[in-house]
GROMACS .gro file of C-alpha atoms in nm:
model
  444
    1PHE     CA    1   9.927   8.495   8.612
    2GLN     CA    2  10.322   8.498   8.558
    3GLY     CA    3  10.475   8.691   8.344
    4GLY     CA    4  10.829   8.569   8.179
    5GLY     CA    5  10.906   8.705   7.838
    6PHE     CA    6  10.731   8.509   7.516
    7CYS     CA    7  10.903   8.291   7.290
    8SER     CA    8  10.814   8.370   6.875
    9SER     CA    9  11.003   8.112   6.724
   10LEU     CA   10  11.069   7.720   6.789
   11SER     CA   11  11.453   7.813   6.887
   12GLU     CA   12  11.326   8.043   7.101
   13CYS     CA   13  11.038   7.832   7.262
   14ALA     CA   14  11.304   7.549   7.279
   15THR     CA   15  11.527   7.706   7.493
   16ARG     CA   16  11.292   7.837   7.696
   17ALA     CA   17  11.204   7.449   7.713
   18SER     CA   18  11.540   7.274   7.816
   19ASP     CA   19  11.521   7.561   8.114
   20THR     CA   20  11.553   7.425   8.454
   21SER     CA   21  11.635   7.665   8.630
   22ALA     CA   22  11.437   7.743   8.990
   23GLU     CA   23  11.317   8.084   8.669
   24SER     CA   24  11.228   7.825   8.412
   25VAL     CA   25  10.919   7.999   8.199
   26GLY     CA   26  10.937   7.748   7.993
   27SER     CA   27  10.874   7.332   8.217
   28SER     CA   28  10.715   7.232   8.465
   29THR     CA   29  11.007   7.012   8.612
   30SER     CA   30  11.222   7.248   8.821
   31TYR     CA   31  10.891   7.356   9.011
   32PRO     CA   32  10.903   7.436   9.364
   33ALA     CA   33  10.675   7.232   9.641
   34THR     CA   34  10.589   7.536   9.784
   35MET     CA   35  10.583   7.968   9.748
   36ASP     CA   36  10.511   8.262   9.895
   37GLY     CA   37  10.253   8.534   9.798
   38VAL     CA   38  10.355   8.812   9.684
   39GLY     CA   39  10.221   9.218   9.633
   40VAL     CA   40   9.861   9.191   9.568
   41TYR     CA   41   9.854   8.820   9.623
   42SER     CA   42  10.081   8.865   9.948
   43SER     CA   43   9.934   8.732  10.219
   44ASN     CA   44  10.062   8.996  10.512
   45PRO     CA   45   9.838   9.322  10.527
   46GLN     CA   46  10.130   9.583  10.578
   47ILE     CA   47  10.163   9.487  10.203
   48ASN     CA   48   9.823   9.368  10.091
   49PRO     CA   49   9.630   9.625  10.319
   50TYR     CA   50   9.242   9.453  10.070
   51PHE     CA   51   9.324   9.105   9.980
   52TYR     CA   52   9.589   8.997  10.183
   53ASP     CA   53   9.275   8.698  10.355
   54TRP     CA   54   9.121   8.627   9.988
   55ASN     CA   55   9.188   8.302   9.814
   56ARG     CA   56   9.498   8.329   9.660
   57VAL     CA   57   9.577   8.158   9.312
   58TYR     CA   58   9.897   8.115   9.073
   59VAL     CA   59   9.934   8.062   8.769
   60PRO     CA   60  10.264   7.941   8.663
   61TYR     CA   61  10.364   7.970   8.287
   62CYS     CA   62  10.539   7.731   8.058
   63ASP     CA   63  10.358   7.765   7.692
   64GLY     CA   64  10.518   8.101   7.617
   65PHE     CA   65  10.318   8.265   7.418
   66PHE     CA   66  10.054   8.426   7.696
   67PHE     CA   67   9.801   8.142   7.792
   68SER     CA   68   9.722   8.202   7.426
   69GLY     CA   69   9.928   7.883   7.212
   70ASP     CA   70   9.647   7.637   7.024
   71ARG     CA   71   9.854   7.352   6.822
   72ASP     CA   72   9.742   7.009   6.786
   73SER     CA   73  10.063   6.877   6.691
   74ASN     CA   74  10.339   6.924   6.824
   75GLU     CA   75  10.729   6.962   6.750
   76THR     CA   76  10.997   6.703   6.848
   77ILE     CA   77  11.326   6.922   6.844
   78SER     CA   78  11.565   6.624   6.947
   79SER     CA   79  11.520   6.278   7.070
   80SER     CA   80  11.490   6.450   7.425
   81LEU     CA   81  11.253   6.739   7.430
   82THR     CA   82  10.903   6.738   7.210
   83LEU     CA   83  10.737   7.079   7.228
   84HIS     CA   84  10.368   7.160   7.328
   85PHE     CA   85  10.200   7.418   7.268
   86ARG     CA   86   9.897   7.431   7.438
   87GLY     CA   87   9.860   7.747   7.723
   88ARG     CA   88   9.496   7.805   7.555
   89ALA     CA   89   9.397   7.462   7.674
   90ASN     CA   90   9.581   7.453   8.015
   91LEU     CA   91   9.439   7.871   8.142
   92GLY     CA   92   9.078   7.650   7.981
   93SER     CA   93   9.185   7.288   8.275
   94THR     CA   94   9.350   7.554   8.482
   95ILE     CA   95   8.985   7.729   8.602
   96THR     CA   96   8.787   7.426   8.533
   97ALA     CA   97   8.986   7.311   8.777
   98LEU     CA   98   8.969   7.567   9.039
   99LYS     CA   99   8.581   7.590   8.975
  100ARG     CA  100   8.556   7.256   9.089
  101GLN     CA  101   8.709   7.401   9.455
  102GLY     CA  102   8.510   7.660   9.496
  103LEU     CA  103   8.510   7.950   9.235
  104SER     CA  104   8.235   7.866   9.092
  105SER     CA  105   8.081   8.006   9.387
  106ALA     CA  106   8.293   8.376   9.380
  107THR     CA  107   8.123   8.683   9.467
  108GLU     CA  108   8.422   8.875   9.372
  109VAL     CA  109   8.763   8.798   9.223
  110LEU     CA  110   9.061   9.008   9.119
  111PHE     CA  111   9.275   8.877   8.832
  112SER     CA  112   9.592   9.019   8.760
  113GLY     CA  113   9.991   8.914   8.681
  114ALA     CA  114  10.286   9.145   8.592
  115SER     CA  115  10.490   9.192   8.238
  116ALA     CA  116  10.285   8.858   7.940
  117GLY     CA  117  10.122   8.753   8.322
  118ALA     CA  118   9.983   9.133   8.212
  119VAL     CA  119   9.916   9.092   7.884
  120THR     CA  120   9.732   8.733   7.949
  121ILE     CA  121   9.512   8.850   8.114
  122LEU     CA  122   9.422   9.159   7.879
  123TYR     CA  123   9.439   8.925   7.573
  124ASN     CA  124   9.191   8.684   7.819
  125SER     CA  125   8.934   8.903   7.991
  126GLY     CA  126   8.649   8.839   7.825
  127TYR     CA  127   8.720   8.494   7.834
  128LEU     CA  128   8.791   8.472   8.215
  129LYS     CA  129   8.513   8.698   8.321
  130SER     CA  130   8.283   8.450   8.118
  131GLN     CA  131   8.367   8.218   8.302
  132MET     CA  132   8.270   8.319   8.634
  133PRO     CA  133   7.947   8.326   8.824
  134ALA     CA  134   7.671   8.632   8.665
  135SER     CA  135   7.646   8.766   8.980
  136ALA     CA  136   8.074   8.770   9.047
  137THR     CA  137   8.271   9.113   9.074
  138VAL     CA  138   8.527   9.124   8.802
  139LYS     CA  139   8.784   9.324   8.761
  140PHE     CA  140   9.202   9.312   8.576
  141ALA     CA  141   9.493   9.505   8.692
  142PRO     CA  142   9.745   9.440   8.469
  143ILE     CA  143  10.116   9.538   8.590
  144SER     CA  144  10.367   9.613   8.341
  145GLY     CA  145  10.116   9.467   8.037
  146TYR     CA  146  10.085   9.820   7.827
  147PHE     CA  147  10.309   9.803   7.620
  148HIS     CA  148  10.422  10.110   7.382
  149ASN     CA  149  10.429  10.011   6.992
  150GLY     CA  150  10.601  10.354   6.940
  151PRO     CA  151  10.921  10.440   6.720
  152THR     CA  152  11.230  10.376   6.797
  153ALA     CA  153  11.467  10.707   6.964
  154SER     CA  154  11.596  10.648   6.505
  155GLY     CA  155  11.259  10.690   6.407
  156GLY     CA  156  11.288  10.321   6.316
  157THR     CA  157  10.936   9.968   6.413
  158SER     CA  158  11.019   9.868   6.720
  159PRO     CA  159  11.048   9.484   6.673
  160LEU     CA  160  10.787   9.400   6.914
  161ALA     CA  161  10.528   9.421   6.712
  162THR     CA  162  10.682   9.268   6.449
  163ARG     CA  163  10.803   8.991   6.723
  164LEU     CA  164  10.423   8.932   6.806
  165GLN     CA  165  10.357   8.865   6.413
  166ALA     CA  166  10.588   8.580   6.407
  167GLY     CA  167  10.522   8.446   6.707
  168TYR     CA  168  10.090   8.347   6.632
  169GLN     CA  169  10.153   8.220   6.356
  170PRO     CA  170   9.990   7.887   6.274
  171GLY     CA  171  10.370   7.640   6.221
  172VAL     CA  172  10.465   7.804   6.603
  173HIS     CA  173  10.143   7.856   6.836
  174ASN     CA  174   9.837   7.932   6.629
  175ALA     CA  175   9.725   8.157   6.861
  176ILE     CA  176   9.486   8.363   6.716
  177PRO     CA  177   9.145   8.436   6.713
  178ILE     CA  178   9.139   8.412   7.088
  179PRO     CA  179   8.784   8.297   7.273
  180GLY     CA  180   8.661   8.594   7.432
  181ASN     CA  181   8.940   8.889   7.280
  182GLU     CA  182   8.720   9.243   7.271
  183CYS     CA  183   8.905   9.345   6.943
  184MET     CA  184   8.951   9.040   6.782
  185ASN     CA  185   8.584   8.993   6.792
  186SER     CA  186   8.544   9.417   6.722
  187GLY     CA  187   8.599   9.348   6.351
  188ALA     CA  188   8.747   9.624   6.395
  189MET     CA  189   9.097   9.594   6.345
  190SER     CA  190   9.322   9.299   6.250
  191SER     CA  191   9.370   8.944   6.470
  192ALA     CA  192   9.687   9.021   6.466
  193SER     CA  193   9.661   9.389   6.504
  194CYS     CA  194   9.468   9.356   6.835
  195LEU     CA  195   9.776   9.178   6.942
  196LEU     CA  196   9.916   9.466   7.019
  197PRO     CA  197   9.792   9.533   7.432
  198ASN     CA  198   9.709   9.864   7.328
  199ASN     CA  199   9.508   9.796   7.120
  200THR     CA  200   9.406   9.515   7.315
  201TYR     CA  201   9.309   9.822   7.545
  202ALA     CA  202   9.094  10.009   7.373
  203TYR     CA  203   8.786   9.713   7.341
  204VAL     CA  204   8.823   9.605   7.717
  205ALA     CA  205   8.438   9.565   7.870
  206ASN     CA  206   8.512   9.484   8.216
  207PRO     CA  207   8.672   9.718   8.464
  208PHE     CA  208   9.072   9.768   8.444
  209PHE     CA  209   9.395   9.916   8.634
  210ILE     CA  210   9.668   9.982   8.461
  211ILE     CA  211   9.980   9.873   8.676
  212ASN     CA  212  10.268  10.060   8.484
  213SER     CA  213  10.552  10.302   8.471
  214ALA     CA  214  10.536  10.552   8.152
  215LEU     CA  215  10.983  10.458   8.145
  216ASP     CA  216  10.884  10.071   8.075
  217SER     CA  217  11.248   9.909   8.138
  218PHE     CA  218  11.167   9.626   7.857
  219SER     CA  219  10.960   9.888   7.667
  220LEU     CA  220  11.254  10.126   7.599
  221GLN     CA  221  11.490   9.855   7.517
  222PHE     CA  222  11.342   9.875   7.169
  223TYR     CA  223  11.367  10.220   7.208
  224GLN     CA  224  11.693  10.297   7.327
  225SER     CA  225  12.022  10.072   7.175
  226GLN     CA  226  12.174  10.148   7.445
  227ASN     CA  227  12.010  10.215   7.775
  228CYS     CA  228  12.230  10.397   8.042
  229GLY     CA  229  11.907  10.254   8.385
  230VAL     CA  230  12.036  10.023   8.600
  231ASP     CA  231  11.893   9.662   8.526
  232PRO     CA  232  11.610   9.772   8.844
  233PHE     CA  233  11.620   9.427   8.946
  234VAL     CA  234  12.082   9.433   9.025
  235ASN     CA  235  11.958   9.795   9.166
  236PRO     CA  236  11.621  10.017   9.168
  237SER     CA  237  11.770  10.295   9.329
  238THR     CA  238  12.002  10.405   9.083
  239GLN     CA  239  11.709  10.438   8.867
  240LEU     CA  240  11.859  10.696   8.582
  241ASP     CA  241  12.157  10.871   8.789
  242ASN     CA  242  12.358  10.768   8.519
  243CYS     CA  243  12.193  10.877   8.204
  244ASN     CA  244  12.327  11.231   8.093
  245SER     CA  245  12.111  11.483   7.965
  246ALA     CA  246  12.063  11.422   7.626
  247GLN     CA  247  11.966  11.074   7.736
  248ILE     CA  248  11.735  11.213   7.955
  249LEU     CA  249  11.535  11.470   7.704
  250GLU     CA  250  11.530  11.111   7.497
  251TYR     CA  251  11.425  10.977   7.735
  252ASN     CA  252  11.137  11.220   7.801
  253VAL     CA  253  11.040  11.167   7.480
  254TRP     CA  254  10.860  10.812   7.500
  255GLN     CA  255  10.696  10.922   7.786
  256ALA     CA  256  10.557  11.166   7.648
  257SER     CA  257  10.436  10.931   7.327
  258PHE     CA  258  10.338  10.671   7.598
  259MET     CA  259  10.102  10.933   7.805
  260ALA     CA  260   9.964  11.009   7.410
  261ASP     CA  261   9.922  10.621   7.367
  262LEU     CA  262   9.715  10.612   7.680
  263THR     CA  263   9.537  10.888   7.704
  264SER     CA  264   9.401  10.868   7.374
  265ASN     CA  265   9.308  10.537   7.442
  266PRO     CA  266   8.895  10.515   7.468
  267SER     CA  267   8.966  10.317   7.737
  268TYR     CA  268   9.135  10.545   7.902
  269SER     CA  269   8.788  10.743   8.011
  270ARG     CA  270   8.534  10.486   7.982
  271ALA     CA  271   8.386  10.490   8.293
  272GLY     CA  272   8.500  10.213   8.610
  273ASN     CA  273   8.925  10.151   8.477
  274GLY     CA  274   9.142  10.355   8.645
  275HIS     CA  275   9.503  10.379   8.636
  276PHE     CA  276   9.836  10.393   8.780
  277ILE     CA  277  10.141  10.534   8.589
  278TYR     CA  278  10.473  10.555   8.763
  279SER     CA  279  10.789  10.746   8.584
  280CYS     CA  280  11.053  10.474   8.732
  281TYR     CA  281  11.279  10.292   8.525
  282GLU     CA  282  11.154   9.939   8.639
  283HIS     CA  283  10.948   9.637   8.433
  284ALA     CA  284  10.710   9.459   8.618
  285ASN     CA  285  10.850   9.575   8.943
  286SER     CA  286  10.500   9.648   9.093
  287GLU     CA  287  10.424   9.328   9.192
  288ASN     CA  288  10.628   9.265   9.459
  289ASP     CA  289  10.655   9.370   9.820
  290ASP     CA  290  10.856   9.658   9.843
  291GLN     CA  291  10.701   9.802   9.497
  292PHE     CA  292  10.386   9.775   9.564
  293ARG     CA  293  10.362   9.925   9.947
  294MET     CA  294  10.640  10.203   9.850
  295LEU     CA  295  10.546  10.291   9.510
  296THR     CA  296  10.397  10.680   9.585
  297LEU     CA  297  10.190  10.912   9.333
  298ASN     CA  298  10.023  11.232   9.389
  299CYS     CA  299  10.251  11.256   9.755
  300THR     CA  300  10.044  11.066   9.950
  301VAL     CA  301   9.878  10.757   9.734
  302ARG     CA  302  10.061  10.450   9.790
  303LEU     CA  303  10.035  10.156   9.456
  304ASN     CA  304   9.883   9.928   9.754
  305GLU     CA  305   9.606  10.185   9.845
  306ALA     CA  306   9.564  10.327   9.503
  307LEU     CA  307   9.434   9.942   9.369
  308THR     CA  308   9.193   9.933   9.726
  309ARG     CA  309   9.033  10.282   9.615
  310TRP     CA  310   8.909  10.136   9.261
  311TYR     CA  311   8.910   9.798   9.330
  312GLN     CA  312   8.597   9.928   9.575
  313SER     CA  313   8.486  10.172   9.358
  314SER     CA  314   8.201  10.139   9.145
  315THR     CA  315   8.169  10.031   8.759
  316SER     CA  316   8.070  10.355   8.713
  317THR     CA  317   8.302  10.556   8.877
  318PRO     CA  318   8.422  10.821   8.614
  319ALA     CA  319   8.810  10.670   8.525
  320CYS     CA  320   8.963  11.008   8.636
  321GLU     CA  321   8.854  10.921   8.946
  322ASN     CA  322   9.132  10.625   8.980
  323THR     CA  323   9.429  10.803   8.768
  324LEU     CA  324   9.701  10.911   8.886
  325LEU     CA  325  10.017  10.990   8.624
  326PRO     CA  326  10.345  11.035   8.646
  327CYS     CA  327  10.616  11.374   8.756
  328THR     CA  328  10.902  11.394   8.459
  329PRO     CA  329  11.276  11.311   8.560
  330ASN     CA  330  11.477  11.593   8.455
  331VAL     CA  331  11.852  11.692   8.346
  332CYS     CA  332  11.960  11.801   8.635
  333ASP     CA  333  11.688  11.582   8.910
  334LYS     CA  334  11.670  11.239   8.699
  335THR     CA  335  11.455  11.042   8.912
  336CYS     CA  336  11.127  11.296   8.975
  337ASN     CA  337  10.963  10.974   9.209
  338PRO     CA  338  11.191  10.982   9.518
  339THR     CA  339  11.045  10.649   9.613
  340CYS     CA  340  11.083  10.483   9.278
  341ARG     CA  341  11.420  10.415   9.481
  342LEU     CA  342  11.278  10.131   9.668
  343ASP     CA  343  11.560  10.339   9.927
  344GLY     CA  344  11.318  10.414  10.214
  345THR     CA  345  11.319  10.802  10.064
  346GLN     CA  346  10.922  10.806  10.071
  347SER     CA  347  10.700  11.118   9.994
  348ASN     CA  348  10.544  11.210  10.286
  349GLY     CA  349  10.808  11.456  10.441
  350PRO     CA  350  10.780  11.802  10.528
  351ALA     CA  351  10.605  12.038  10.341
  352GLY     CA  352  10.717  12.147   9.986
  353SER     CA  353  10.912  11.775   9.940
  354CYS     CA  354  10.672  11.659   9.751
  355SER     CA  355  10.634  11.838   9.442
  356SER     CA  356  10.872  11.676   9.235
  357VAL     CA  357  10.675  11.332   9.295
  358GLY     CA  358  10.450  11.329   9.082
  359GLN     CA  359  10.009  11.446   9.006
  360GLY     CA  360   9.735  11.277   9.135
  361SER     CA  361   9.355  11.231   8.977
  362THR     CA  362   9.291  11.432   8.638
  363CYS     CA  363   8.947  11.512   8.761
  364SER     CA  364   9.095  11.838   8.947
  365ALA     CA  365   9.123  12.155   8.625
  366SER     CA  366   9.511  12.157   8.837
  367ALA     CA  367   9.646  11.826   8.789
  368THR     CA  368   9.817  11.782   8.559
  369THR     CA  369  10.175  11.565   8.393
  370GLN     CA  370  10.448  11.719   8.618
  371ALA     CA  371  10.639  11.948   8.438
  372PRO     CA  372  10.973  11.892   8.438
  373THR     CA  373  11.243  12.115   8.638
  374PRO     CA  374  11.476  12.360   8.525
  375CYS     CA  375  11.843  12.301   8.613
  376ASN     CA  376  12.010  12.652   8.683
  377ASN     CA  377  12.397  12.576   8.595
  378GLY     CA  378  12.428  12.281   8.779
  379GLY     CA  379  12.135  12.089   8.902
  380ASN     CA  380  11.927  12.159   9.223
  381GLY     CA  381  11.663  12.000   9.443
  382GLY     CA  382  11.902  11.682   9.526
  383GLY     CA  383  11.984  11.721   9.152
  384SER     CA  384  12.340  11.564   9.015
  385SER     CA  385  12.493  11.801   8.806
  386ASP     CA  386  12.575  11.712   8.385
  387SER     CA  387  12.809  12.047   8.384
  388ASN     CA  388  13.042  11.727   8.162
  389ASP     CA  389  12.783  11.650   7.913
  390PRO     CA  390  12.795  11.813   7.565
  391ASP     CA  391  12.460  11.917   7.598
  392SER     CA  392  12.433  12.387   7.512
  393GLY     CA  393  12.081  12.451   7.789
  394GLU     CA  394  11.907  12.676   7.540
  395THR     CA  395  11.876  12.327   7.327
  396ALA     CA  396  11.768  12.102   7.590
  397GLY     CA  397  11.522  12.474   7.778
  398ILE     CA  398  11.383  12.413   7.402
  399VAL     CA  399  11.329  12.018   7.426
  400VAL     CA  400  11.207  12.042   7.762
  401GLY     CA  401  10.984  12.317   7.657
  402VAL     CA  402  10.824  12.190   7.395
  403LEU     CA  403  10.767  11.844   7.579
  404VAL     CA  404  10.600  12.037   7.849
  405GLY     CA  405  10.395  12.276   7.591
  406LEU     CA  406  10.244  11.850   7.440
  407THR     CA  407  10.227  11.730   7.818
  408LEU     CA  408   9.958  11.965   7.923
  409ILE     CA  409   9.766  12.063   7.615
  410ALA     CA  410   9.650  11.635   7.660
  411ALA     CA  411   9.594  11.709   7.995
  412GLY     CA  412   9.396  11.932   7.900
  413LEU     CA  413   9.213  11.774   7.680
  414TYR     CA  414   9.206  11.485   7.873
  415TYR     CA  415   8.999  11.737   8.192
  416PHE     CA  416   8.766  11.825   7.991
  417ARG     CA  417   8.703  11.475   7.864
  418CYS     CA  418   8.626  11.382   8.157
  419ARG     CA  419   8.416  11.705   8.364
  420ARG     CA  420   8.249  11.641   7.990
  421ASN     CA  421   8.114  11.308   8.056
  422SER     CA  422   7.920  11.111   8.233
  423PRO     CA  423   7.934  10.774   8.332
  424ASP     CA  424   7.752  10.639   8.079
  425GLN     CA  425   7.874  10.853   7.789
  426GLU     CA  426   8.167  10.934   7.603
  427VAL     CA  427   8.218  11.228   7.439
  428SER     CA  428   8.493  11.187   7.186
  429LEU     CA  429   8.723  11.448   7.078
  430ASN     CA  430   8.820  11.600   6.723
  431GLY     CA  431   9.071  11.534   6.530
  432PRO     CA  432   9.168  11.090   6.467
  433SER     CA  433   9.302  10.857   6.721
  434ILE     CA  434   9.537  10.622   6.755
  435HIS     CA  435   9.313  10.378   6.819
  436GLN     CA  436   9.161  10.351   6.487
  437PRO     CA  437   9.118  10.035   6.294
  438ARG     CA  438   9.449  10.056   6.166
  439GLU     CA  439   9.658   9.650   6.039
  440VAL     CA  440   9.988   9.660   6.220
  441PHE     CA  441  10.073   9.385   6.023
  442THR     CA  442  10.071   9.258   5.655
  443THR     CA  443   9.889   8.965   5.669
  444GLU     CA  444   9.723   8.758   5.894
   0.00000   0.00000   0.00000
């Protein structure tokens, strides 16, 4: 499923629909006659070693709300522009058409998509599974769709929830309830609260492999008013090189918050699931060829290999066996995973060169999210110096120390949960989960 953000007001949707460029996500008038598959739907076995010879379907995105809009009436904006909010009908018609072309006899199906495409499969996984043959293996691999609704750096509320609240309303997309959405069907929280992807993930019943950056650049635009990271679509090799120590530490706070949210999610430890979480400053790049084949965690496990390993695993396989976690950027080596740069720097170098790349399966007692490397008067390990920063080394050390402590505690708790759980039994930890029923929106 194609990604491309969403619109939460009639004016935003009108702007999308008026876009006739090749990158339009609001109208089909500029769709190309043909396209080349990339990443998980590439036909090149060097890039996509397991799925390259599958039947592949690319579903363009033009409804502006994750294939969930469901208005009977249209909205006339001008004599030349009428808006249609029929994403749910488009989704159903697409599946029906594909069944006539062979999907009804499929034995293996992988649904994927990036950004809004990832949210689409999170919202609609129950419905999509119900439309597949009962005997088929059906799994889901969303890319850059686990949006963490954390507070801003100044302690304010992220506008993500507010925008979703505005968009689902009857006067715009009329998007809820979503048929087959397990979160909404559970009644544990309001349907509006289930629109937050992390809440939806807590209730999914089908196997998921979450591919996501803990430093997702789209999410971080809501967190900091001035991002120091370079747009990864312009130059992925720069990453956080332009950030000073204070900004790096702010990003570490966000990453710690993201990881706490993810690892406390009930689906994080659910058998059959898996996770490939990295610390690259990017959004949705993992659907493209370079990052799909080059991005590496645990020194040797590339993204395309990790996805294959998870897909081939049984649904009873503990999630920790298919979970890879990120390293943490630090004030001297600002991009702790060199494969984030997509410049040919690989993690399979000389012995010892893997120490800053990230950690692997959390089934191992020694595997944790990697701690930041402390700087020693101007940097080490090839990282750039922040000698002109006004930050004091003592303050940075305290903040980093707290982050390391929290990270190690979280990893230790997950190790306990992973080792104690059988595939059919979950052991809940003491203390309230942030995914217990809670209201995010005031009205539905």
